mmCIF file of C-alpha atoms in Angstrom:
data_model
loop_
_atom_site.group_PDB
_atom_site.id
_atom_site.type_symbol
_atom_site.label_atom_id
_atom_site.label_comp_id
_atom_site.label_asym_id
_atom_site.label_seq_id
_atom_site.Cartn_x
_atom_site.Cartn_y
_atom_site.Cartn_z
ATOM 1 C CA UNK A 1 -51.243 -5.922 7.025
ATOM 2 C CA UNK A 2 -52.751 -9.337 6.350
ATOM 3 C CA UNK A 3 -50.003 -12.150 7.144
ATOM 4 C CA UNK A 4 -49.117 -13.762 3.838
ATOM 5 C CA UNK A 5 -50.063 -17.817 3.452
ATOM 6 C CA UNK A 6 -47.978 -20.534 3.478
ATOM 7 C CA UNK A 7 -49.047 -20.749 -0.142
ATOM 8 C CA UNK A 8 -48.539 -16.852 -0.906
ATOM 9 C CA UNK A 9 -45.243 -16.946 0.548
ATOM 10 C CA UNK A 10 -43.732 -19.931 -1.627
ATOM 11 C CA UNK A 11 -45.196 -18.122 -4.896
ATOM 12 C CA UNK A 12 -43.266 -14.817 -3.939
ATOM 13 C CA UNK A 13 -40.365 -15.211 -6.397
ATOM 14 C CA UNK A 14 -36.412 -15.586 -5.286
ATOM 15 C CA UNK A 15 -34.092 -12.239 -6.127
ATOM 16 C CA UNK A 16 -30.620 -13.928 -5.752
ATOM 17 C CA UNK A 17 -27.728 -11.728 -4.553
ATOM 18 C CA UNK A 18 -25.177 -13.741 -5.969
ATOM 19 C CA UNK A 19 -24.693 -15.870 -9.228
ATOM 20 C CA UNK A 20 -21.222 -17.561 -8.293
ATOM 21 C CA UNK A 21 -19.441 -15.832 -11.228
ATOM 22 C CA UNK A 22 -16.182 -14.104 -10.726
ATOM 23 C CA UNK A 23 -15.914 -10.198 -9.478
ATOM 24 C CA UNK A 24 -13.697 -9.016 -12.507
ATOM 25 C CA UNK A 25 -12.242 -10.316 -15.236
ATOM 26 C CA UNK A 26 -8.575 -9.470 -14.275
ATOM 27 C CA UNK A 27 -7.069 -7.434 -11.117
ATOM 28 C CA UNK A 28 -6.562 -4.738 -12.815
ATOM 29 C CA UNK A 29 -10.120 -4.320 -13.270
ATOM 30 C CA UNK A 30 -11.233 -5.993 -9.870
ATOM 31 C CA UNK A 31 -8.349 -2.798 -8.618
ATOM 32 C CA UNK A 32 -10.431 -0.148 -10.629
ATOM 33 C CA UNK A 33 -13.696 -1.449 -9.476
ATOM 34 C CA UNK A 34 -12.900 -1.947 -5.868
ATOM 35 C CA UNK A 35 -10.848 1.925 -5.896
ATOM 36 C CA UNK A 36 -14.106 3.702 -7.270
ATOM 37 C CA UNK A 37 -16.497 2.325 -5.820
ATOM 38 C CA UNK A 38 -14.821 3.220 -2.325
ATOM 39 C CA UNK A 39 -13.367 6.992 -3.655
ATOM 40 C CA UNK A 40 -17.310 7.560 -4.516
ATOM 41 C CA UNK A 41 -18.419 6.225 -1.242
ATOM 42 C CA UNK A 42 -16.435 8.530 0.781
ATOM 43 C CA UNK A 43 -17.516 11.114 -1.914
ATOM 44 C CA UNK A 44 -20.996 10.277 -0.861
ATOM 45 C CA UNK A 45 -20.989 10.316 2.563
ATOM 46 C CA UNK A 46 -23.366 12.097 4.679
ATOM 47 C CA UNK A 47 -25.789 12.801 1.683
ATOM 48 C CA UNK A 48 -29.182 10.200 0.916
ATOM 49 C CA UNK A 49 -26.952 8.163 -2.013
ATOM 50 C CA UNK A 50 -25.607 4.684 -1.771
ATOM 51 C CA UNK A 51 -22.894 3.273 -3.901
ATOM 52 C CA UNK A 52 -23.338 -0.325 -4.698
ATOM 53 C CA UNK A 53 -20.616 -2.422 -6.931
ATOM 54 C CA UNK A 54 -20.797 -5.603 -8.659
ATOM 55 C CA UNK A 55 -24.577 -6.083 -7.051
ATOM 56 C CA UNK A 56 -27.439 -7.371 -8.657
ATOM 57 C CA UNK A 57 -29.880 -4.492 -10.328
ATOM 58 C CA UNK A 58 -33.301 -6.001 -10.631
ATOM 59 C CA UNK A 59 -35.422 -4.049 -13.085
ATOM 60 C CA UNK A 60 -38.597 -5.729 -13.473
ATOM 61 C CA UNK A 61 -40.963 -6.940 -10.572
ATOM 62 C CA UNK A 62 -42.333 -10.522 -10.663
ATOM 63 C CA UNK A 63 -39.302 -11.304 -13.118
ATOM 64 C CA UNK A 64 -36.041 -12.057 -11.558
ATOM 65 C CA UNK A 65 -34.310 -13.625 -14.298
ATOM 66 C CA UNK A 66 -34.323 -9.812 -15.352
ATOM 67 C CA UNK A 67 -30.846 -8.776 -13.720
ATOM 68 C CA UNK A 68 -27.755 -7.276 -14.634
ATOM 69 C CA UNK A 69 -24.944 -6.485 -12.051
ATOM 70 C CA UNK A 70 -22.593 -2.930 -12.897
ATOM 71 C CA UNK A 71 -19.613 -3.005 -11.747
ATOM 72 C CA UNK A 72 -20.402 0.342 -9.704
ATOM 73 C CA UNK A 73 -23.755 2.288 -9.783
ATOM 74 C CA UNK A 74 -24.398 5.282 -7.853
ATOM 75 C CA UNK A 75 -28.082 6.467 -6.889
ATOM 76 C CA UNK A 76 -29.604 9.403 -5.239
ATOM 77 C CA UNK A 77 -32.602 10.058 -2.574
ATOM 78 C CA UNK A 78 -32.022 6.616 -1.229
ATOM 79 C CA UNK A 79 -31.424 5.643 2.209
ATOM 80 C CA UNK A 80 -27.210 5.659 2.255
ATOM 81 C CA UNK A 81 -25.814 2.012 2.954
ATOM 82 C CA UNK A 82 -25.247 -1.436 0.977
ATOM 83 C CA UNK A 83 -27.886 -3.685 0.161
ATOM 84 C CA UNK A 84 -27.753 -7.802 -0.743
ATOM 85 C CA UNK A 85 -29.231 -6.205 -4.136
ATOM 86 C CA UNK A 86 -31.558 -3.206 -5.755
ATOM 87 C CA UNK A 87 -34.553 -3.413 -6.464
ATOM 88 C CA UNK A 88 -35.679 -0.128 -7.945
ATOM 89 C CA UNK A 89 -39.599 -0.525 -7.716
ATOM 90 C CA UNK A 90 -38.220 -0.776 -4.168
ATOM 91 C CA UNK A 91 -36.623 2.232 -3.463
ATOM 92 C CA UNK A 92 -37.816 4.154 -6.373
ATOM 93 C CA UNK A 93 -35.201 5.382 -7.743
ATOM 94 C CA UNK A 94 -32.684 4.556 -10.906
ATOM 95 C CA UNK A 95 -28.955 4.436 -10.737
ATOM 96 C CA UNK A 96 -27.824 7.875 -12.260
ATOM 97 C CA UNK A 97 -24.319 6.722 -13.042
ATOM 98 C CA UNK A 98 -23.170 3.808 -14.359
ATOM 99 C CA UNK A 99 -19.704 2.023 -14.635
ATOM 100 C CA UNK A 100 -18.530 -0.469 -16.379
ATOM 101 C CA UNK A 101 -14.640 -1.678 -16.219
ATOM 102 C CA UNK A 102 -14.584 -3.255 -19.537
ATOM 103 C CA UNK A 103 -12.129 -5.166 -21.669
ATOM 104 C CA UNK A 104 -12.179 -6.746 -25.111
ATOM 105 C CA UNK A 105 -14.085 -10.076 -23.727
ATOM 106 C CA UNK A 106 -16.643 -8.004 -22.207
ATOM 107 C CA UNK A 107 -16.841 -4.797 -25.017
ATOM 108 C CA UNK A 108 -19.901 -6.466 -27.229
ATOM 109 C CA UNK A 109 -22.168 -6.460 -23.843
ATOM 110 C CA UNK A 110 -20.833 -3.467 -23.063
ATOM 111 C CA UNK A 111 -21.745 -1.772 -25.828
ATOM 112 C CA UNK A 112 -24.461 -3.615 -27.176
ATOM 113 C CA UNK A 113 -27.179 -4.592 -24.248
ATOM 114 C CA UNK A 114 -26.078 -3.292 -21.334
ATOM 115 C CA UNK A 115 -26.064 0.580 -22.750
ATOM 116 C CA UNK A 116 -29.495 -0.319 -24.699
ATOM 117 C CA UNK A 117 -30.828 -1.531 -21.226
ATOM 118 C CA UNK A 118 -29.624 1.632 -19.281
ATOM 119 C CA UNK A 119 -30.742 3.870 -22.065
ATOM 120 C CA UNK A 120 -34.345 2.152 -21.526
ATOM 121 C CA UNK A 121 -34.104 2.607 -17.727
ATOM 122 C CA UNK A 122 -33.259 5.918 -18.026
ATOM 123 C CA UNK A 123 -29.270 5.592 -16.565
ATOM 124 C CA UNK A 124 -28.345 9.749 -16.281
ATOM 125 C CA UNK A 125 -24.960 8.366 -17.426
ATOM 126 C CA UNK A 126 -23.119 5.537 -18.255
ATOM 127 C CA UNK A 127 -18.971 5.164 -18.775
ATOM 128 C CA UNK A 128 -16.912 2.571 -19.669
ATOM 129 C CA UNK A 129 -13.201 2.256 -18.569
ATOM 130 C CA UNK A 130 -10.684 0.126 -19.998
ATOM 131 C CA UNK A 131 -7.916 -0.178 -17.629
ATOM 132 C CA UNK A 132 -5.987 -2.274 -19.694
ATOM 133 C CA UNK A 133 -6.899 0.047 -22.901
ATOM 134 C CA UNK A 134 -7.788 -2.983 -24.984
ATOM 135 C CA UNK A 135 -10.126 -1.683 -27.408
ATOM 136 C CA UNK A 136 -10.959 2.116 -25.815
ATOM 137 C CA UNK A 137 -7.775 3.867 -26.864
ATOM 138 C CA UNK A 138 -8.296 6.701 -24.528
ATOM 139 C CA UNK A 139 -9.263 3.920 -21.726
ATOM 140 C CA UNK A 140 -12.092 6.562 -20.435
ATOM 141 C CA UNK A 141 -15.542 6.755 -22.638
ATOM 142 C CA UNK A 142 -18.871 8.413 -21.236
ATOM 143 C CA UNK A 143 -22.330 8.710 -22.481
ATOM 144 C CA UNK A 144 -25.077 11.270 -21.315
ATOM 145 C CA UNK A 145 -28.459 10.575 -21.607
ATOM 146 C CA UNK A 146 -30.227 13.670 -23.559
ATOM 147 C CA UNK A 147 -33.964 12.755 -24.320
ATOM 148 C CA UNK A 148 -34.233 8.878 -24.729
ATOM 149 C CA UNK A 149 -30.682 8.288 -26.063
ATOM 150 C CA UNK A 150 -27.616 8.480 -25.428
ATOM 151 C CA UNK A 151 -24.455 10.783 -26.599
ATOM 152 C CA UNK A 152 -20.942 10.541 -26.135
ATOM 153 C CA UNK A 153 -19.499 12.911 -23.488
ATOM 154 C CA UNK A 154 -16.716 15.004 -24.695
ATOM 155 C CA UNK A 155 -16.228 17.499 -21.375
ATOM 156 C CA UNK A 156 -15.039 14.606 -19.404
ATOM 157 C CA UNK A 157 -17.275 15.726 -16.489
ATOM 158 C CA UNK A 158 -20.065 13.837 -14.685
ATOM 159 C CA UNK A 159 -22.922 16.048 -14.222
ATOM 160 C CA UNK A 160 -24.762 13.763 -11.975
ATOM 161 C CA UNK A 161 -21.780 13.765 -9.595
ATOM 162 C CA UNK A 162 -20.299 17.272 -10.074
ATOM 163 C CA UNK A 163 -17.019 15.587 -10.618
ATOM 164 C CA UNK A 164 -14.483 16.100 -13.655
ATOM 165 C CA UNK A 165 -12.840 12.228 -14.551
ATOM 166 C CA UNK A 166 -9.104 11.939 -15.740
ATOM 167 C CA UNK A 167 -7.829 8.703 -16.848
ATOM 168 C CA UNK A 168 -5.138 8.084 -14.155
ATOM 169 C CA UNK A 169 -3.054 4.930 -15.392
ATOM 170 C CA UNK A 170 -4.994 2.068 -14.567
ATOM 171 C CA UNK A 171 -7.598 4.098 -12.491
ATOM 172 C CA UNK A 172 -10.095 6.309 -12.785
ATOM 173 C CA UNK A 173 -9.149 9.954 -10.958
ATOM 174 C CA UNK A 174 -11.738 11.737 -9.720
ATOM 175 C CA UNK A 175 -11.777 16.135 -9.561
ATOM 176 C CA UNK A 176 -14.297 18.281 -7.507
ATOM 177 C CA UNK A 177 -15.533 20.397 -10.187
ATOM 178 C CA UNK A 178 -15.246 23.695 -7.878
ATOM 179 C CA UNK A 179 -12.095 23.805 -6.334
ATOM 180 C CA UNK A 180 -10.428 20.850 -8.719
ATOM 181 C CA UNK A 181 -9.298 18.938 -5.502
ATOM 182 C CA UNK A 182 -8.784 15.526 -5.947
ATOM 183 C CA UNK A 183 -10.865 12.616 -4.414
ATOM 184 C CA UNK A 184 -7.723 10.609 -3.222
ATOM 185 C CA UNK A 185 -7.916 6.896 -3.431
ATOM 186 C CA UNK A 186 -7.188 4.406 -0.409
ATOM 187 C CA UNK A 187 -3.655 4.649 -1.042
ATOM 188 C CA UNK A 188 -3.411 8.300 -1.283
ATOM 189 C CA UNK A 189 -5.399 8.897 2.076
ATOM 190 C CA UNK A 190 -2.983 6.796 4.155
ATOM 191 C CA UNK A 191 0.106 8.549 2.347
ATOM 192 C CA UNK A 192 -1.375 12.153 3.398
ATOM 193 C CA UNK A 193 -2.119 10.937 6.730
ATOM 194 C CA UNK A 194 0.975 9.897 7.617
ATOM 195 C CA UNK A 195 2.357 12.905 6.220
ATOM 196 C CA UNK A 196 -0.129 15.176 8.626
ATOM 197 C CA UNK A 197 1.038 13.056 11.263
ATOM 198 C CA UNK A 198 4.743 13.777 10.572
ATOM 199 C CA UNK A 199 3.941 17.163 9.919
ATOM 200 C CA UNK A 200 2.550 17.493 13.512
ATOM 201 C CA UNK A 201 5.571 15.842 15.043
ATOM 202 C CA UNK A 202 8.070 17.787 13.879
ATOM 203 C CA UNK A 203 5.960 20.683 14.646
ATOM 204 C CA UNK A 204 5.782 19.674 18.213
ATOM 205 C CA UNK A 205 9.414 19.283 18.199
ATOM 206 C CA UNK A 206 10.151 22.576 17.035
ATOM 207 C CA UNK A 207 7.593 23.846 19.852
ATOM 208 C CA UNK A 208 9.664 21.535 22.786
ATOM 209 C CA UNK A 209 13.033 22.996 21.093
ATOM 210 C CA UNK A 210 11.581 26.402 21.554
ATOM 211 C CA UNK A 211 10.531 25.848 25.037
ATOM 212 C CA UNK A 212 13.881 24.527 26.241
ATOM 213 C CA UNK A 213 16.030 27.355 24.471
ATOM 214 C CA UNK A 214 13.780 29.786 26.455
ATOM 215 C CA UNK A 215 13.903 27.666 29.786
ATOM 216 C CA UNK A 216 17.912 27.959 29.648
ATOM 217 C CA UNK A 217 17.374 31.840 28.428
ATOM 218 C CA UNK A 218 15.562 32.249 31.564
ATOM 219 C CA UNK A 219 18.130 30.104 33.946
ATOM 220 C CA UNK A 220 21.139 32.355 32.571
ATOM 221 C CA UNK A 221 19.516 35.944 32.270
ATOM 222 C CA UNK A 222 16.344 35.493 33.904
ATOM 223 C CA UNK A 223 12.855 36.282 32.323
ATOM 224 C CA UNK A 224 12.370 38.260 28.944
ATOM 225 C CA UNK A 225 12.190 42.232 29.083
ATOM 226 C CA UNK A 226 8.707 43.394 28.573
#
């Protein structure tokens, strides 16, 4: 590979990872930002995805200005992990799902260049979620991508992900489509932890309560008949 010149090197142009701008608009939608991008990441793991959120997407090589940064974007056949930002004639690949936490600041982008810019780039899917239900009544609206545009998803499933969505509260819940178990959330994981590891406490006491009421059996009347 020929070494690039001083010269070459300081025309290469600058892909910023960060602009200084906030991460959300409010907690609740920093909350329902932070919860699925980590619920999908776990989701993920093991298979060639990554799940980046609130990341610069660079769509057009040589132009940097060209940018916009989804709240949470999942892509396939990519090496798993984070990245300072995407570049996709990088890896190669598109985001197939989109998501947006929106709000009523942040609806006109929403719904005006940011799904006209994912339609263009070929986005599998795209949803919006409006934890605060300030101008999306039902909080939870999806659009799939059939030929070059998009329609509005009415089966509440992502096909991209194989998951069924519920509007949970301020959160997004997340379904396995084949045995309807739910992806638990941060919170949820630690509750049912602790609960597996009271669940194998008491067991163990039963098991040392067992084992003394046969070691006094055994003291009184000697071992068990056959």
């Amino acid at each position: 590979m020929t070494a690039l010149t001083p010269t070459a090197k300081q025309s290469q142009p600058f892909y910023p990872s960060a602009d200084g701008e906030p991460v959300a608009e409010t907690y609740a939608h920093l909350y329902a930002l932070l919860t699925t991008l980590e619920v999908l990441r776990q989701y993920l793991k093991g298979r060639q995805a990554t799940v980046l959120g609130n990341q610069f997407l660079y769509y057009a090589q040589g132009f940097p200005k060209l940018r916009v940064a989804p709240d949470v974007m999942v892509i396939f056949d990519v090496e798993p992990g984070g990245r300072d930002n995407y570049k996709i004639w990088e890896e190669g690949q598109v985001p197939a799902v989109i998501f947006e936490m929106t709000s009523g600041g942040t609806q006109a982008q929403d719904t005006g260049f940011k799904k006209t810019l994912y339609e263009q780039l070929e986005v599998q899917e795209y949803w919006l979620f409006d934890p605060k239900g300030e101008w999306i009544e039902e909080r939870l609206q999806g659009y799939r991508l059939r030929g070059e545009s998009y329609e509005l998803i009415t089966d509440s499933r992502s096909e991209p992900l194989q998951l069924r969505l519920a509007v949970e509260g301020e959160l997004i819940g997340f379904y396995r489509e084949d045995t309807g178990e739910k992806l638990l959330i941060p919170d949820e994981l630690v509750e049912a932890l602790h609960a597996e590891v009271q669940a194998r406490h008491q067991a163990e006491e039963r098991a040392e309560q067992a084992e003394a009421m046969l070691a006094r059996y055994r003291e009184r009347f000697g071992e068990l008949p056959e």
